CSV table of C-alpha atoms in Angstrom, one decimal:
chain,number,residue,atom,x,y,z
A,1,GLN,CA,0.0,0.0,0.0
A,2,VAL,CA,1.1,3.6,-0.7
A,3,GLN,CA,2.7,5.2,2.4
A,4,LEU,CA,4.5,8.4,3.0
A,5,VAL,CA,6.3,8.4,6.3
A,6,GLN,CA,7.8,11.6,7.6
A,7,SER,CA,10.5,12.3,10.1
A,8,GLY,CA,9.8,13.3,13.7
A,9,ALA,CA,9.0,16.6,15.4
A,10,GLU,CA,11.7,19.3,15.5
A,11,VAL,CA,12.4,22.3,17.8
A,12,LYS,CA,14.5,25.0,16.3
A,13,LYS,CA,15.8,28.4,17.2
A,14,PRO,CA,15.1,31.4,15.1
A,15,GLY,CA,17.6,31.7,12.2
A,16,ALA,CA,18.2,28.0,12.1
A,17,SER,CA,17.3,25.5,9.4
A,18,VAL,CA,15.2,22.4,9.5
A,19,THR,CA,15.2,19.4,7.2
A,20,ILE,CA,12.2,17.0,7.1
A,21,SER,CA,12.3,13.7,5.3
A,22,CYS,CA,9.4,11.9,3.6
A,23,LYS,CA,10.0,8.3,2.7
A,24,ALA,CA,7.7,6.9,0.0
A,25,SER,CA,6.8,3.3,-0.4
A,26,GLY,CA,4.2,1.1,-2.1
A,27,TYR,CA,4.5,2.6,-5.6
A,28,THR,CA,7.0,3.6,-8.2
A,29,PHE,CA,8.7,6.6,-6.7
A,30,THR,CA,9.7,8.3,-9.9
A,31,SER,CA,6.1,8.2,-11.3
A,32,TYR,CA,4.5,10.8,-9.0
A,33,SER,CA,5.5,14.3,-7.9
A,34,ILE,CA,5.6,15.1,-4.2
A,35,TYR,CA,4.7,18.4,-2.7
A,36,TRP,CA,4.7,20.1,0.7
A,37,VAL,CA,1.9,21.8,2.5
A,38,ARG,CA,2.0,23.4,5.9
A,39,GLN,CA,-0.6,24.4,8.5
A,40,ALA,CA,0.3,26.9,11.1
A,41,PRO,CA,-1.7,26.7,14.4
A,42,GLY,CA,-5.3,27.9,13.8
A,43,GLN,CA,-4.5,28.6,10.2
A,44,GLY,CA,-5.4,27.0,6.9
A,45,LEU,CA,-3.4,25.0,4.4
A,46,GLU,CA,-0.5,26.6,2.6
A,47,TRP,CA,1.3,25.1,-0.4
A,48,MET,CA,5.0,25.4,-0.4
A,49,GLY,CA,6.5,23.6,-3.4
A,50,ILE,CA,6.7,20.5,-5.5
A,51,ILE,CA,9.4,18.1,-6.8
A,52,ASN,CA,9.4,15.7,-9.6
A,53,PRO,CA,11.4,12.7,-8.3
A,54,SER,CA,12.2,11.5,-11.8
A,55,GLY,CA,14.3,14.5,-12.9
A,56,GLY,CA,14.5,16.4,-9.6
A,57,THR,CA,12.8,19.5,-11.1
A,58,THR,CA,11.2,21.8,-8.5
A,59,SER,CA,8.8,24.7,-8.3
A,60,TYR,CA,8.4,26.8,-5.2
A,61,ALA,CA,5.8,29.2,-4.0
A,62,GLN,CA,7.1,32.8,-4.3
A,63,LYS,CA,6.6,33.2,-0.6
A,64,PHE,CA,9.3,30.6,0.2
A,65,GLN,CA,11.7,31.3,-2.7
A,66,GLY,CA,15.2,31.4,-1.4
A,67,ARG,CA,14.3,29.7,1.9
A,68,VAL,CA,13.0,26.3,0.8
A,69,THR,CA,14.8,23.5,-1.0
A,70,LEU,CA,13.3,20.2,-2.1
A,71,THR,CA,15.6,17.4,-2.9
A,72,ARG,CA,15.2,13.7,-3.5
A,73,ASP,CA,17.1,10.5,-3.2
A,74,THR,CA,15.9,7.9,-5.6
A,75,SER,CA,17.9,5.1,-4.0
A,76,THR,CA,16.0,5.4,-0.7
A,77,THR,CA,12.8,6.8,-2.3
A,78,THR,CA,12.9,9.8,0.1
A,79,VAL,CA,12.1,13.4,-0.5
A,80,TYR,CA,13.6,16.1,1.7
A,81,MET,CA,12.3,19.6,2.5
A,82,GLU,CA,14.8,22.1,3.9
A,83,LEU,CA,13.5,25.4,5.3
A,84,SER,CA,16.1,28.0,6.3
A,85,SER,CA,16.2,31.2,8.2
A,86,LEU,CA,13.4,30.0,10.5
A,87,ARG,CA,11.2,32.5,12.3
A,88,SER,CA,8.4,32.0,14.8
A,89,GLU,CA,5.8,32.2,12.0
A,90,ASP,CA,7.2,29.0,10.5
A,91,THR,CA,5.9,27.1,13.5
A,92,ALA,CA,3.5,24.7,11.8
A,93,LEU,CA,2.6,21.1,10.9
A,94,TYR,CA,4.4,20.2,7.7
A,95,TYR,CA,3.0,17.6,5.3
A,96,CYS,CA,4.4,15.9,2.3
A,97,ALA,CA,1.8,14.5,-0.2
A,98,ARG,CA,1.9,12.5,-3.4
A,99,ALA,CA,0.4,14.3,-6.5
A,100,ILE,CA,-1.8,12.6,-8.9
A,101,GLY,CA,-2.7,15.0,-11.6
A,102,LEU,CA,-1.6,17.6,-9.0
A,103,ALA,CA,-4.3,16.6,-6.5
A,104,ALA,CA,-2.8,15.1,-3.4
A,105,ASP,CA,-4.1,11.5,-3.0
A,106,TYR,CA,-1.7,10.3,-0.2
A,107,TRP,CA,-0.3,12.3,2.6
A,108,GLY,CA,2.4,11.8,5.2
A,109,GLN,CA,1.4,11.9,8.9
A,110,GLY,CA,2.8,15.4,9.3
A,111,THR,CA,5.8,16.8,11.1
A,112,LEU,CA,5.5,19.5,13.8
A,113,VAL,CA,8.2,22.1,13.6
A,114,THR,CA,8.4,24.5,16.5
A,115,VAL,CA,10.5,27.7,16.2
A,116,SER,CA,11.2,29.2,19.5
A,117,SER,CA,14.1,31.0,21.3
B,1,ASP,CA,-1.2,33.7,-7.8
B,2,ILE,CA,-4.8,32.4,-8.1
B,3,GLN,CA,-6.9,33.3,-5.0
B,4,LEU,CA,-9.6,31.0,-3.8
B,5,THR,CA,-12.5,32.3,-1.6
B,6,GLN,CA,-14.5,29.8,0.3
B,7,SER,CA,-17.9,30.5,1.8
B,8,PRO,CA,-19.0,30.2,4.4
B,9,SER,CA,-16.0,30.0,6.6
B,10,PHE,CA,-18.1,28.3,9.3
B,11,LEU,CA,-21.4,26.5,9.3
B,12,SER,CA,-23.4,24.7,11.9
B,13,ALA,CA,-25.5,21.8,10.7
B,14,SER,CA,-27.3,18.7,12.0
B,15,VAL,CA,-26.9,15.0,11.1
B,16,GLY,CA,-28.9,14.4,8.0
B,17,ASP,CA,-28.7,18.0,6.7
B,18,ARG,CA,-27.7,18.8,3.1
B,19,VAL,CA,-24.6,21.0,3.2
B,20,THR,CA,-23.2,23.2,0.5
B,21,ILE,CA,-19.8,24.9,0.5
B,22,SER,CA,-18.7,27.3,-2.2
B,23,CYS,CA,-15.3,28.1,-3.6
B,24,ARG,CA,-14.7,31.0,-6.0
B,25,ALA,CA,-11.5,31.4,-8.0
B,26,SER,CA,-9.9,34.8,-8.8
B,27,GLN,CA,-9.5,33.7,-12.4
B,28,VAL,CA,-10.7,30.9,-14.7
B,29,ILE,CA,-9.3,27.5,-13.7
B,30,SER,CA,-11.5,25.3,-16.0
B,31,ARG,CA,-12.2,22.2,-13.8
B,32,SER,CA,-8.8,22.2,-12.1
B,33,LEU,CA,-10.1,22.0,-8.6
B,34,ALA,CA,-9.9,19.6,-5.7
B,35,TRP,CA,-11.6,19.3,-2.3
B,36,TYR,CA,-10.1,17.9,0.9
B,37,GLN,CA,-11.4,17.1,4.3
B,38,LEU,CA,-9.2,17.8,7.3
B,39,GLU,CA,-9.9,16.4,10.7
B,40,PRO,CA,-7.9,17.4,13.9
B,41,GLY,CA,-4.9,15.1,14.3
B,42,LYS,CA,-5.3,13.5,10.9
B,43,ALA,CA,-3.7,14.2,7.5
B,44,PRO,CA,-5.9,15.8,4.8
B,45,LYS,CA,-8.1,13.5,2.8
B,46,LEU,CA,-8.8,14.0,-0.9
B,47,LEU,CA,-12.5,13.9,-1.6
B,48,ILE,CA,-12.9,15.2,-5.1
B,49,TYR,CA,-10.6,16.1,-8.0
B,50,ALA,CA,-11.2,17.6,-11.5
B,51,ALA,CA,-14.1,19.5,-9.8
B,52,SER,CA,-16.5,16.6,-9.7
B,53,THR,CA,-14.7,13.2,-9.8
B,54,LEU,CA,-15.1,11.3,-6.5
B,55,GLN,CA,-11.8,9.9,-5.2
B,56,SER,CA,-11.8,6.1,-4.7
B,57,GLY,CA,-13.3,5.1,-1.4
B,58,VAL,CA,-15.1,8.4,-0.7
B,59,PRO,CA,-18.8,8.0,0.1
B,60,SER,CA,-21.2,9.0,-2.6
B,61,ARG,CA,-22.9,11.5,-0.3
B,62,PHE,CA,-20.0,13.8,-1.3
B,63,GLY,CA,-20.4,15.6,-4.6
B,64,GLY,CA,-18.6,18.4,-6.5
B,65,SER,CA,-19.7,20.7,-9.3
B,66,GLY,CA,-18.7,23.8,-11.1
B,67,SER,CA,-16.2,25.1,-13.7
B,68,GLY,CA,-14.5,28.3,-14.6
B,69,THR,CA,-14.5,30.3,-11.4
B,70,GLU,CA,-17.4,28.9,-9.3
B,71,PHE,CA,-17.4,25.6,-7.6
B,72,THR,CA,-19.5,23.8,-5.0
B,73,LEU,CA,-18.9,20.9,-2.6
B,74,THR,CA,-22.2,19.2,-1.5
B,75,ILE,CA,-22.7,16.7,1.3
B,76,SER,CA,-26.1,15.3,0.6
B,77,SER,CA,-26.8,13.9,4.1
B,78,LEU,CA,-24.4,15.0,6.8
B,79,GLN,CA,-23.0,12.1,8.9
B,80,PRO,CA,-21.3,12.3,12.3
B,81,GLU,CA,-17.9,11.6,10.8
B,82,ASP,CA,-18.3,14.5,8.3
B,83,PHE,CA,-17.9,17.2,11.0
B,84,ALA,CA,-14.5,18.6,9.9
B,85,THR,CA,-12.9,21.4,8.0
B,86,TYR,CA,-13.1,21.4,4.2
B,87,TYR,CA,-10.6,23.1,1.8
B,88,CYS,CA,-10.7,23.6,-2.0
B,89,GLN,CA,-7.4,23.8,-3.9
B,90,GLN,CA,-6.8,25.0,-7.5
B,91,LEU,CA,-4.7,22.7,-9.7
B,92,LYS,CA,-4.4,25.1,-12.6
B,93,ASN,CA,-1.2,27.0,-11.9
B,94,TYR,CA,1.7,27.0,-9.4
B,95,PRO,CA,1.5,27.8,-6.6
B,96,LEU,CA,-1.3,25.3,-6.0
B,97,THR,CA,-3.3,27.5,-3.6
B,98,PHE,CA,-5.9,26.5,-1.1
B,99,GLY,CA,-9.1,28.3,-0.1
B,100,GLY,CA,-9.4,29.5,3.5
B,101,GLY,CA,-11.4,26.5,4.7
B,102,THR,CA,-14.9,25.8,5.9
B,103,LYS,CA,-15.4,24.4,9.3
B,104,VAL,CA,-18.6,22.3,9.6
B,105,GLU,CA,-19.7,21.9,13.2
B,106,ILE,CA,-22.6,20.1,14.9
B,107,LYS,CA,-25.7,22.3,15.5
């Protein structure tokens, strides 16, 4: 069965970087793009960016340009999301999701990132 | 960026009610729209894509309609497990923006 398993919760100080992993299984890794969505406390869903695991091409929301980097490792079927220059507003639950025709049909369990001094 | 405006942002309904949620796009997106259900402590669940296609395993009481800039999610007979927050998402252009959400609560 399709599964996306994310790494565990993180606590970071302002200005630091965080990297979250998303390990995919149960399907052909290079056949579906993966994207990242976050939800800050009490807020809605926010799309961050997408990566095509086949060629590694990426697209990022303008809001996160320069701060977010998506990479993938095809040997371990894992996608990574690095967010740098963290600030308190980045405290959120971060999800990876598999894209089918750009709709997200499978989601990771979410990773809580807390940014606090 | 394409903006999506959902209405209402909150609604109170009873089990068995018919519920309708609207999503308006700031520009034409054809039928490139998805709907998700989000429950506390759970990952979002895809309900509908391509505006009206029901995702596998989703109960038939959920339905989607619309094209262009106006879209609707309908729950024909609200069940206890449907009390959640619903989001629309446009799939036309990057960034794949979401609406602000509609929280459905028990009356």
